[in-house]
CSV table of C-alpha atoms in Angstrom, one decimal:
chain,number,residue,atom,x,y,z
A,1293,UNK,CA,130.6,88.9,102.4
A,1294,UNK,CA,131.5,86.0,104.7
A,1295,UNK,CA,133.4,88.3,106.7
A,1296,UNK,CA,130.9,90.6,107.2
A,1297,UNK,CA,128.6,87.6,108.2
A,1298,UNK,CA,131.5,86.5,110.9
A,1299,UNK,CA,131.8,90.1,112.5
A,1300,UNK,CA,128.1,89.9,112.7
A,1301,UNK,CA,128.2,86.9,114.8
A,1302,UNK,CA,130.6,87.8,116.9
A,1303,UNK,CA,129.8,91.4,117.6
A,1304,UNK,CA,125.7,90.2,118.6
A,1305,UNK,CA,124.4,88.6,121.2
A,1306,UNK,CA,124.5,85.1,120.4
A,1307,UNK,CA,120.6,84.5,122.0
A,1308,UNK,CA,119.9,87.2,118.6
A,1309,UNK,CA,121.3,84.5,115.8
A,1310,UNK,CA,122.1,87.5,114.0
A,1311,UNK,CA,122.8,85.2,110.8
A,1312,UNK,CA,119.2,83.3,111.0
A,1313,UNK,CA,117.5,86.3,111.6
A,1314,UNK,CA,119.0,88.2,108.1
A,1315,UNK,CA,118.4,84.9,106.3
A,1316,UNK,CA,114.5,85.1,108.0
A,1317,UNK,CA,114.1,88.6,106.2
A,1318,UNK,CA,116.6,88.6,103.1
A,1319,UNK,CA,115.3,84.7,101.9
A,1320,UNK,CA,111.6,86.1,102.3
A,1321,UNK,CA,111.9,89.2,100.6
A,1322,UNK,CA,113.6,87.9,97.8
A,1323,UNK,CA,111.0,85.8,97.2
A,1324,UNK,CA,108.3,88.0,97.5
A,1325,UNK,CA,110.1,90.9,94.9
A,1326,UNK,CA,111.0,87.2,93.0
A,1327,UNK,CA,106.7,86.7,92.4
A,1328,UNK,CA,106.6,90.8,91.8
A,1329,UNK,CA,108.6,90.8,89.1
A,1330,UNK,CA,108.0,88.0,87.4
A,1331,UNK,CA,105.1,89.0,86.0
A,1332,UNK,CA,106.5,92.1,84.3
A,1333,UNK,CA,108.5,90.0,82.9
A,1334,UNK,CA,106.3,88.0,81.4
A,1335,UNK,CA,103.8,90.6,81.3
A,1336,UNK,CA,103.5,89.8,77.2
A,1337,UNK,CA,102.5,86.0,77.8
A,1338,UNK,CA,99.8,86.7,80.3
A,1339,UNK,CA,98.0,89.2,77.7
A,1340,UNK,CA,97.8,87.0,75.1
A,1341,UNK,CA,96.1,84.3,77.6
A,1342,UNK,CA,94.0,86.0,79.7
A,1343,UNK,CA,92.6,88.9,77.9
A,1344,UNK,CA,90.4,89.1,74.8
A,1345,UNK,CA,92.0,90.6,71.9
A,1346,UNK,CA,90.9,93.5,70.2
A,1347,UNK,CA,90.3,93.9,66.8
A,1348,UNK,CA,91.3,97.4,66.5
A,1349,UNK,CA,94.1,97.5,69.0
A,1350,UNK,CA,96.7,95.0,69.4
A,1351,UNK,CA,98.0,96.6,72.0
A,1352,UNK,CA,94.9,96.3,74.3
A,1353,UNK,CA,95.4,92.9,76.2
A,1354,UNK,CA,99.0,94.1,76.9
A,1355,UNK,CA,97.7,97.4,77.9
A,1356,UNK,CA,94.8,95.5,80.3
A,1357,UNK,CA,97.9,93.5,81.9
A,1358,UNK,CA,100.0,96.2,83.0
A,1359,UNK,CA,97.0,98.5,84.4
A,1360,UNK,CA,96.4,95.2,86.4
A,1361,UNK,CA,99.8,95.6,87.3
A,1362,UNK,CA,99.1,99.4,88.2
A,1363,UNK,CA,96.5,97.9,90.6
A,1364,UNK,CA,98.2,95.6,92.3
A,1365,UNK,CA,100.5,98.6,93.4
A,1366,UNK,CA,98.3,100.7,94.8
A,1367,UNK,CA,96.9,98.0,97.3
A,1368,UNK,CA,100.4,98.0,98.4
A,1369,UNK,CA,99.7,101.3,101.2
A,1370,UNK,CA,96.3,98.4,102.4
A,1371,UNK,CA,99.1,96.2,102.8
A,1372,UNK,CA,101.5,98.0,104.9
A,1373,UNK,CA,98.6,99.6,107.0
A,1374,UNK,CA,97.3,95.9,107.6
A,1375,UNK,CA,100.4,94.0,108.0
A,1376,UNK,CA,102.0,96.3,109.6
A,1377,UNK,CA,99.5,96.5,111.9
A,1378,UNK,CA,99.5,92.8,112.7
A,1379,UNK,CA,103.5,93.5,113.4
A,1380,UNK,CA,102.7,95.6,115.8
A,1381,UNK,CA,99.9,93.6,117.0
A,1382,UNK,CA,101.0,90.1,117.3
A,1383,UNK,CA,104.4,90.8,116.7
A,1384,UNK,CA,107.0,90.9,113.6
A,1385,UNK,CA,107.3,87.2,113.2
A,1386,UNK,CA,103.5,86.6,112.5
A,1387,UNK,CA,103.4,89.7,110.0
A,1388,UNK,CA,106.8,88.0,107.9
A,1389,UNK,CA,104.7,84.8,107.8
A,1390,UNK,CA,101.9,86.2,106.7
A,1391,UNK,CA,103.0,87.8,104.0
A,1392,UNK,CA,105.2,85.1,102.7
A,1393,UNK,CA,102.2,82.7,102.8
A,1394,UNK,CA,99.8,85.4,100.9
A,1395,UNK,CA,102.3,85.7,98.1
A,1396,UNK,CA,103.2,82.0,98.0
A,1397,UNK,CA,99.2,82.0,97.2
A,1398,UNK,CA,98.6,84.3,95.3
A,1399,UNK,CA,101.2,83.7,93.0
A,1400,UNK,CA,100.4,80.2,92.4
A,1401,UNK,CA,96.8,81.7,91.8
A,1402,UNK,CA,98.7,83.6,88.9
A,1403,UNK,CA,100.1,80.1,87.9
A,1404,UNK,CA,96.8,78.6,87.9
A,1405,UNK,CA,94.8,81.4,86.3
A,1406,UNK,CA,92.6,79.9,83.8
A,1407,UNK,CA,93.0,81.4,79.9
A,1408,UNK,CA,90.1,83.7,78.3
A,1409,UNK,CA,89.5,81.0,76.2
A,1410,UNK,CA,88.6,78.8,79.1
A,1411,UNK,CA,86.6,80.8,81.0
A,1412,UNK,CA,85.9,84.0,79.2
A,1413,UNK,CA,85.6,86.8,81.7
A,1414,UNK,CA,86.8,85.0,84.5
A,1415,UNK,CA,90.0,84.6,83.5
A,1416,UNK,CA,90.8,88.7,83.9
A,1417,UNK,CA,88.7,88.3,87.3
A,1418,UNK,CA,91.1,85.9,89.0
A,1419,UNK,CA,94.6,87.2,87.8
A,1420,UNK,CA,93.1,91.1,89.1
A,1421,UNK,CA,92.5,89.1,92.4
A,1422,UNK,CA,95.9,87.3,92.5
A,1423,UNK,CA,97.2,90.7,91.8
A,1424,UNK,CA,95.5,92.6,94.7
A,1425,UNK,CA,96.8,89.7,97.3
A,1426,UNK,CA,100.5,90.1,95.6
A,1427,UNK,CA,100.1,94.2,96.2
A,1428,UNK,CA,98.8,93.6,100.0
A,1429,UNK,CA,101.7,91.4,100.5
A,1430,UNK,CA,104.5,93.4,98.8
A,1431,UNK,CA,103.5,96.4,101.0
A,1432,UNK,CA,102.9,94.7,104.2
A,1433,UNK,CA,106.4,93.1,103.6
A,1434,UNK,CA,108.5,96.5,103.3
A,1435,UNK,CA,106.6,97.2,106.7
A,1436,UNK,CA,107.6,93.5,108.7
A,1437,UNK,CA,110.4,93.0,107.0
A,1438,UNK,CA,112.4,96.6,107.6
A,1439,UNK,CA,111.5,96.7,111.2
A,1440,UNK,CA,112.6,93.3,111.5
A,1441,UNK,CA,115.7,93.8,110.4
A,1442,UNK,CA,116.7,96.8,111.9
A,1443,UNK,CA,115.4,95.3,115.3
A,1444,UNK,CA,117.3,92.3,115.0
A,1445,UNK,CA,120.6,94.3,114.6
A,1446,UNK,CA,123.7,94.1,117.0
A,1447,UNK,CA,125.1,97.5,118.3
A,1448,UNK,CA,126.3,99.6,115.8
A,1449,UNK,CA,125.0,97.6,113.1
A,1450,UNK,CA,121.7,98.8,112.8
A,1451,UNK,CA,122.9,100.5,109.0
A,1452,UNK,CA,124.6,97.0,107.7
A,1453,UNK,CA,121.3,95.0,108.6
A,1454,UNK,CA,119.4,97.7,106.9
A,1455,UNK,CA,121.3,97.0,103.4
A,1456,UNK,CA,120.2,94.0,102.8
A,1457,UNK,CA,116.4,94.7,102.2
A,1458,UNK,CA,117.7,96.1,99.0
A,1459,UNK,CA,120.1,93.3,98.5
A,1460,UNK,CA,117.4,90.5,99.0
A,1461,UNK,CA,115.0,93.0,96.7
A,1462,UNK,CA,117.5,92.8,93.7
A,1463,UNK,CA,118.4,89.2,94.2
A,1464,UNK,CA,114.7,88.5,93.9
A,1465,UNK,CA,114.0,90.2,90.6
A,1466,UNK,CA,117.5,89.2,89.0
A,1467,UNK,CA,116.4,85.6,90.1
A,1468,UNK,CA,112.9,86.4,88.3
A,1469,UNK,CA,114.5,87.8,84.9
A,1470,UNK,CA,117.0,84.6,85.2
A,1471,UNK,CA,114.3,81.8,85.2
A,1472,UNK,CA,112.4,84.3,82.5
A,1473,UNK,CA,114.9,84.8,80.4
A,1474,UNK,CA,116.0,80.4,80.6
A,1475,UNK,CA,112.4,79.4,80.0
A,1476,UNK,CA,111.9,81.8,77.1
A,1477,UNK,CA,115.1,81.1,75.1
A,1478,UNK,CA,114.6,76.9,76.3
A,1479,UNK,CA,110.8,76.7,74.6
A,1480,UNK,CA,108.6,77.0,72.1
A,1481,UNK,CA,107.1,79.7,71.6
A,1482,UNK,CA,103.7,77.5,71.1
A,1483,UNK,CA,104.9,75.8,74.6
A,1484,UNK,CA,105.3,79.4,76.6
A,1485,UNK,CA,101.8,80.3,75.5
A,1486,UNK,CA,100.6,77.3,76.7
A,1487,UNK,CA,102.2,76.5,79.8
A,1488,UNK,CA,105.7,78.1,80.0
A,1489,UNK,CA,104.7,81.1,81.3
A,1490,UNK,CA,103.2,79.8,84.6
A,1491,UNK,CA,105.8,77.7,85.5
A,1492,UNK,CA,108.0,80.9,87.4
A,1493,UNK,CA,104.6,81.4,89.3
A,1494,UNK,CA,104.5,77.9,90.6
A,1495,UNK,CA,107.9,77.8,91.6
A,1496,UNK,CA,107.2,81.3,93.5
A,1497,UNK,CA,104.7,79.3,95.5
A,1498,UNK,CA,107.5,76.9,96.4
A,1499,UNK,CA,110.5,79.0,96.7
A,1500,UNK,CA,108.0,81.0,99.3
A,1501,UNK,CA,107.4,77.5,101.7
A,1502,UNK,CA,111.1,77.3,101.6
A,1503,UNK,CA,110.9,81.2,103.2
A,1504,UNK,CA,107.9,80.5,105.3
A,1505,UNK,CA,110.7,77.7,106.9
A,1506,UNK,CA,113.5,80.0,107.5
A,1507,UNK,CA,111.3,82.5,108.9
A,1508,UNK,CA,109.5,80.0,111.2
A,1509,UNK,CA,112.8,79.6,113.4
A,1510,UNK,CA,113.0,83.4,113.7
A,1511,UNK,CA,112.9,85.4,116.4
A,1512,UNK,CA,110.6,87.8,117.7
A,1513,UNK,CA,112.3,91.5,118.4
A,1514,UNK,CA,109.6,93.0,119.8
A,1515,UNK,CA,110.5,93.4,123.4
A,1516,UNK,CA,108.2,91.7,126.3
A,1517,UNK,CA,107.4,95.2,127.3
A,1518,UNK,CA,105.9,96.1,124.3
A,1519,UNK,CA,104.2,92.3,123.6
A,1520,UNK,CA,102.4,93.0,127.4
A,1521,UNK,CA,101.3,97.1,126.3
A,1522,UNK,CA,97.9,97.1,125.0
A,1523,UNK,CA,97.8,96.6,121.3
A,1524,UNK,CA,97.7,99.8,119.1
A,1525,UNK,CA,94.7,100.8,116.7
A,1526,UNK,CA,94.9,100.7,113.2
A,1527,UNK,CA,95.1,104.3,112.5
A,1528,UNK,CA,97.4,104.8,116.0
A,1529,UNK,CA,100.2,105.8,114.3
A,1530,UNK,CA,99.2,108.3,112.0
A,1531,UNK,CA,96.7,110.3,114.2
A,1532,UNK,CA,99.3,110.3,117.6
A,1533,UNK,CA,102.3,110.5,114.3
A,1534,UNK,CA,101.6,112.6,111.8
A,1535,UNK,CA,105.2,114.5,111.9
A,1536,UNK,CA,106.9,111.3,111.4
A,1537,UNK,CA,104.2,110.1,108.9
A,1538,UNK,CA,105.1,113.2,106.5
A,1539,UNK,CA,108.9,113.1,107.1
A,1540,UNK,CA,108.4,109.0,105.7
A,1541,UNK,CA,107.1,110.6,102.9
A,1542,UNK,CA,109.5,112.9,102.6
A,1543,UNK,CA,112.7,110.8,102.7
A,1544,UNK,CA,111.1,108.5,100.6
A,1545,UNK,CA,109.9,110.4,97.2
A,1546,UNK,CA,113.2,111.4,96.2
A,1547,UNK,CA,114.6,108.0,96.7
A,1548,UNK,CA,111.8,106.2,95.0
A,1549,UNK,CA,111.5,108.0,91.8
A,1550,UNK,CA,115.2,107.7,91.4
A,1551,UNK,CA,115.0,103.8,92.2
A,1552,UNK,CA,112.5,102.6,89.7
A,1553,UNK,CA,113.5,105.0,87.1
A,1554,UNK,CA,117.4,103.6,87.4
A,1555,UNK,CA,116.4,100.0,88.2
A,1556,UNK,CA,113.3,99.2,86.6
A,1557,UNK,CA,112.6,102.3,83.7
A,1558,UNK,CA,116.4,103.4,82.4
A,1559,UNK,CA,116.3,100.3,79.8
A,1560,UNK,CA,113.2,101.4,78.3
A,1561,UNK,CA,114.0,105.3,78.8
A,1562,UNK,CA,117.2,104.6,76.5
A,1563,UNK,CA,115.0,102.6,74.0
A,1564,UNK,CA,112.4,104.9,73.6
A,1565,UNK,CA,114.8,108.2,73.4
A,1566,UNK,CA,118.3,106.9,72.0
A,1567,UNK,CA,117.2,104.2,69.7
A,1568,UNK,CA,119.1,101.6,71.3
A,1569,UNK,CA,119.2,98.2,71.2
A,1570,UNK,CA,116.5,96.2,73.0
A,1571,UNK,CA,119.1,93.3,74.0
A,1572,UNK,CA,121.7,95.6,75.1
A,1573,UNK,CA,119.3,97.7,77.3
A,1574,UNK,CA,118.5,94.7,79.1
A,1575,UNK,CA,122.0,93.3,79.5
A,1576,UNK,CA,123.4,97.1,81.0
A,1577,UNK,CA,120.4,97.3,83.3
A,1578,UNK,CA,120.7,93.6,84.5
A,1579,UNK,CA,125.0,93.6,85.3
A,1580,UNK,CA,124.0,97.4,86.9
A,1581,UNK,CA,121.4,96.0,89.1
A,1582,UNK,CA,123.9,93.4,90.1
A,1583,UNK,CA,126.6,96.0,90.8
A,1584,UNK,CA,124.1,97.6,92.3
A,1585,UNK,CA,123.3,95.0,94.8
A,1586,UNK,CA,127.0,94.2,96.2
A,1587,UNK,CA,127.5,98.2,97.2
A,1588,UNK,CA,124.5,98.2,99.7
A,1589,UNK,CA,126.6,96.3,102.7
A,1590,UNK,CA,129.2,99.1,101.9
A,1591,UNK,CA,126.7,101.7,102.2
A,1592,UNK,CA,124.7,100.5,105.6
A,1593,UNK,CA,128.9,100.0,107.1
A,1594,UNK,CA,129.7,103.3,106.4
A,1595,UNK,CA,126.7,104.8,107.9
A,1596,UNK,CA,126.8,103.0,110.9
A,1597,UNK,CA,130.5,104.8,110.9
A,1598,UNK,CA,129.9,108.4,109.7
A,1599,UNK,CA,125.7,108.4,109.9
A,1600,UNK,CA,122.6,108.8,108.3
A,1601,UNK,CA,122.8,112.0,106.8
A,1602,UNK,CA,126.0,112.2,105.1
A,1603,UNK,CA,125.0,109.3,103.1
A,1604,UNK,CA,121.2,110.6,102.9
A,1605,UNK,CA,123.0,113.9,101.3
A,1606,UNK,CA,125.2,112.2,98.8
A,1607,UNK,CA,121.9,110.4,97.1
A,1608,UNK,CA,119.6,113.5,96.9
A,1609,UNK,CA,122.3,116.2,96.4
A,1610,UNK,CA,123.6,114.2,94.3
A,1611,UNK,CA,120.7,113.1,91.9
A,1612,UNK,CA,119.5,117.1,91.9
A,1613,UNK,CA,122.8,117.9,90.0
A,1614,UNK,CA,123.4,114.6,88.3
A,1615,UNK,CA,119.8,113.7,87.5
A,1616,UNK,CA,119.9,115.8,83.8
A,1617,UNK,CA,123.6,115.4,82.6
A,1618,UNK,CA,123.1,111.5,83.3
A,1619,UNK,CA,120.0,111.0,81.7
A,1620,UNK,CA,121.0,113.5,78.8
A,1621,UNK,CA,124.7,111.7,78.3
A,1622,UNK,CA,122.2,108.5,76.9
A,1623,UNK,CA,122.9,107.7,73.5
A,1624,UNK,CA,122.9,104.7,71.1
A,1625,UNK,CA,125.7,102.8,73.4
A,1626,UNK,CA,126.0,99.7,75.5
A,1627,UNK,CA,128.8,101.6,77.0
A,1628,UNK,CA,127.6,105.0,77.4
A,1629,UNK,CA,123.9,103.3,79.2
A,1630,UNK,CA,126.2,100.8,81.0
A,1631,UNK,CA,128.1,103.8,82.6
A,1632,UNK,CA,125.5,105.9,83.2
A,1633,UNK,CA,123.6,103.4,85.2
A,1634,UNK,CA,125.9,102.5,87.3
A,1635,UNK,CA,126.9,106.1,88.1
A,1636,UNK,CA,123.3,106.7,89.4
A,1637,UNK,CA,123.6,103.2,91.3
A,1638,UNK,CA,126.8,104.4,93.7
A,1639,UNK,CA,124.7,107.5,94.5
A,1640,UNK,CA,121.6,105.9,94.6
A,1641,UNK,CA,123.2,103.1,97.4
A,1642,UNK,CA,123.3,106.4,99.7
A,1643,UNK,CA,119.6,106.1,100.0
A,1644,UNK,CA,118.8,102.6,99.1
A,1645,UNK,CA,121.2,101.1,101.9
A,1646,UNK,CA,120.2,103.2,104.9
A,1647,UNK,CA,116.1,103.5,103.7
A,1648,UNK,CA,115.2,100.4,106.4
A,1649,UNK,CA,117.6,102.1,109.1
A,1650,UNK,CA,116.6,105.8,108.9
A,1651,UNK,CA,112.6,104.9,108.5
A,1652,UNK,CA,112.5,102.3,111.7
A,1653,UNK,CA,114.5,105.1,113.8
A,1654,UNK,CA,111.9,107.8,113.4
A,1655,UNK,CA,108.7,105.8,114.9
A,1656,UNK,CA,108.6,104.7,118.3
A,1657,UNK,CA,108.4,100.7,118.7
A,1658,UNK,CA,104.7,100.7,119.6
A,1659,UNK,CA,103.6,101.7,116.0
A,1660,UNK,CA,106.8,101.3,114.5
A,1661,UNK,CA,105.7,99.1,111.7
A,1662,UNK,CA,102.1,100.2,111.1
A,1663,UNK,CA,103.8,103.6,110.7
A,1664,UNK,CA,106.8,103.3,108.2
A,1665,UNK,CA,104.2,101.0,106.1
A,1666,UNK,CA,101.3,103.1,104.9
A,1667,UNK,CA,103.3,106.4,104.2
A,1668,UNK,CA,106.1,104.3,102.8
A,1669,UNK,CA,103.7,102.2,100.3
A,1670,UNK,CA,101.6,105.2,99.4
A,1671,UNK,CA,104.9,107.2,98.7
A,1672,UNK,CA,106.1,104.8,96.7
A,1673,UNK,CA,103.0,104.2,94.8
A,1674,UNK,CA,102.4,107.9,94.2
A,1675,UNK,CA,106.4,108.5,92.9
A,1676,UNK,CA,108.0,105.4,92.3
A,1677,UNK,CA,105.3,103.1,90.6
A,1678,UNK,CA,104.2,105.6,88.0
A,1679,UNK,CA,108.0,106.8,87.1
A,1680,UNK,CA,107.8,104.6,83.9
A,1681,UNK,CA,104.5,106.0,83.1
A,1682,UNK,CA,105.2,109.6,83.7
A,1683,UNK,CA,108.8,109.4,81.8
A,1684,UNK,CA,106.9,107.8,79.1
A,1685,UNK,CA,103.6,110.6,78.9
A,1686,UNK,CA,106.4,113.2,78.4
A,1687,UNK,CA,107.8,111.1,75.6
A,1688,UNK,CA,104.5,111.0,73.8
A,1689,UNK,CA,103.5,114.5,74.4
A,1690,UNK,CA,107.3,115.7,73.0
A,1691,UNK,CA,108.7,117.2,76.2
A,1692,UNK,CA,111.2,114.4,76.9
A,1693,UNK,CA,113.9,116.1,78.2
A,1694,UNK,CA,111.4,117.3,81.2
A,1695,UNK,CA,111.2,114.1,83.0
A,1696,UNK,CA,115.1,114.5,84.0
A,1697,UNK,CA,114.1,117.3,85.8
A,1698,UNK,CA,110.8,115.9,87.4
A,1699,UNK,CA,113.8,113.0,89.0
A,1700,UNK,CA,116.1,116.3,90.4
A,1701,UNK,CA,113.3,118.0,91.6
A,1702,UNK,CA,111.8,115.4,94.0
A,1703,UNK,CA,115.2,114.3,94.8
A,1704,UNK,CA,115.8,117.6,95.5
A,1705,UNK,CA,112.9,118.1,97.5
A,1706,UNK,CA,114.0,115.4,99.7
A,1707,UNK,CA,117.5,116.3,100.2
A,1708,UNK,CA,115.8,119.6,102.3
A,1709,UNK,CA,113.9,117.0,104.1
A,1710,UNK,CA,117.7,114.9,104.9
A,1711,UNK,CA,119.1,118.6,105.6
A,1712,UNK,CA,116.9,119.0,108.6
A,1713,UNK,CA,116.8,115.4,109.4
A,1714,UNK,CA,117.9,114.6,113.2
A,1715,UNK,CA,121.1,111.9,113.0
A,1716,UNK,CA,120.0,108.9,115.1
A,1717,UNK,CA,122.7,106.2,113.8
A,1718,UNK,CA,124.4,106.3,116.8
A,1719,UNK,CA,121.7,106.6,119.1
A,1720,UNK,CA,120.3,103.2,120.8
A,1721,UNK,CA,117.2,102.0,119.2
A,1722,UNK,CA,113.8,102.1,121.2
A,1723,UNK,CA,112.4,98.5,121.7
């Protein structure tokens, strides 16, 4: 890694500070996907708190915390139309401080949320709106944060830069299930009900000054041409865009659904139709996310070699074939999940690695973040966000084995999309 970090200092121009510019973006995304996930995590501690229990269902103030959860998702296409309209606006810099400030806020809001006991109904009321502010800020940070990075590469580098928004992203949820796991196994149970719980949230709000810092002494790659062009609209870039709006959405469904369902969903999947071991689930999916995280440099290097598409290929052709005899190899086996995940993780890296890259290449400079933002966000949303919802519907209605093929088939779908998809990796990047 340091000599990856070295080549990039010497290969840049030295007025880029190609080093402060990937801390800028990495530090601050980690942070943000650090607040995300943290309250999944602890999902279980903020029912019991802040919703009213039911006396039929027990399940019902666990239920109320992850549809809150769904929420906070779906504001994230609001965020990367807004934010990335203010990156296009005022530039990149304003839009990365922006949304590192509105999560540092709302997740102390999270932190600071009262208990149902407290305040009855207002309790719910302010965790939904903490949640809302966290989805506006998650989205409008995919949008600032991947332009940003791309924009800040060195020539020939643009696919290496573009790794480490998935790098930062996994750093900041391993970070999030470290401090959970600590804190839970370190207190009461009595003292996580009453105060544990919050104390990740708090130190989201100060892990995201310590961002807002880094990102202060960025700077700006949006050229001077495009800071002195009249500013765009809001909707600019999907009414003068649509082509490259759809073809977002198409690179990014097959990627998405394979992402959350190996990184987020597989644990659970494996519980739910193998029988295995809670503990062990977590442990496989937690050493394959950090595998997962030190192959993405490798991934953006060799595109900026051999391109886009190759690498594009390998994911989707290779999650159409793979997708059922993974997912079907499962069985009641640290091993056997431990190997499957990280088989879907080395072809998973051939999207994951490039995404940031091949996304900031399509749209011209002028829109460039307002337009990978919205299609992005709502993409994921649509695909990626309800993968652990959808897997688990099949499960309850006895058709299990089908959600396999719901994974090949989008990733499938996309692979056409990567088959017909212009190479631009060695092409200079509009600024």
């Amino acid at each position: 890694m340091v000599a990856i970090m070295t080549r990039m200092h010497t290969d840049a121009s030295p007025a880029r500070r190609p080093v402060r510019q990937l801390l800028a973006a990495s530090v601050g995304n980690a942070v943000e996907w650090y607040d995300w996930y943290a309250y999944t995590f602890l999902a279980t501690y903020i029912a019991g708190q802040v919703f009213p229990e039911s006396a039929d269902n027990s399940l019902v103030p666990l239920l109320s915390t992850f549809a809150v959860f769904a929420v906070g998702f779906f504001m994230r296409p609001v965020g990367g139309l807004l934010m990335g309209a203010i990156a296009d606006r005022r530039g990149r810099r304003a839009a990365l401080t922006a949304t590192i400030l509105l999560m540092g806020g709302s997740s102390l809001l999270v932190g600071l949320t009262p208990t149902y006991a407290a305040a009855g109904v207002l309790a719910p009321v302010v965790l939904v709106a903490a949640r809302l502010l966290q989805g506006l800020s998650v989205g409008g940070e995919f949008a600032a944060s991947t332009t940003f990075l791309v924009e800040s590469a060195g020539p020939g580098r643009r696919g290496l830069f573009s790794s480490f928004q998935y790098v930062s992203t996994t750093a900041g949820q391993l970070v999030a299930s470290g401090v959970a796991t600590l804190l839970v196994n370190t207190l009461s149970e009595g003292a996580m009900n009453g105060w544990g719980w919050r104390v990740p949230f708090v130190l989201g709000a100060v892990l995201s000054l310590v961002g807002f810092w880094i990102r202060q002494g960025a700077e700006e790659t949006r050229s001077a041409e495009q800071r002195k062009a009249p500013r765009p609209g809001l909707f600019e870039a999907l009414r003068r865009h649509p082509r490259e709006s759809l073809l977002i959405c198409g690179i990014t469904a097959g990627g998405t659904i394979a992402y959350y369902t190996w990184t987020s969903y597989l644990p659970t999947y494996a519980e739910l139709n193998t029988g295995l071991d809670k503990g062990d689930a977590l442990l496989a999916g937690t050493i394959s996310l950090a595998f997962f995280a030190l192959l993405q440099p490798l991934g953006g290097l060799l595109s900026d070699r051999f391109g886009r598409r190759p690498l594009l290929l390998f994911f989707g052709v290779g999650f159409a074939l793979l997708s059922v005899p993974l997912l079907h190899a499962l069985r009641d086996s640290f091993a056997v999940l431990l190997l499957v995940q990280c088989a879907g993780m080395i072809l998973l890296t051939g999207f994951t690695s490039i995404s940031a890259a091949v996304n900031a290449e399509i749209f011209p400079p002028r829109v460039r973040a307002a337009g990978i933002g919205f299609p992005y966000s709502l993409t994921v949303a649509l695909f990626g966000g309800t993968a652990p919802y959808v897997g688990t519907l099949f499960k309850d209605l006895g058709h299990a084995g089908l959600f396999p093929w719901y994974v090949a088939g989008l990733c499938l779908l996309s692979s056409v999309v990567y088959l017909r998809l212009p190479e631009t990796a060695h092409k200079e990047l509009e600024r």
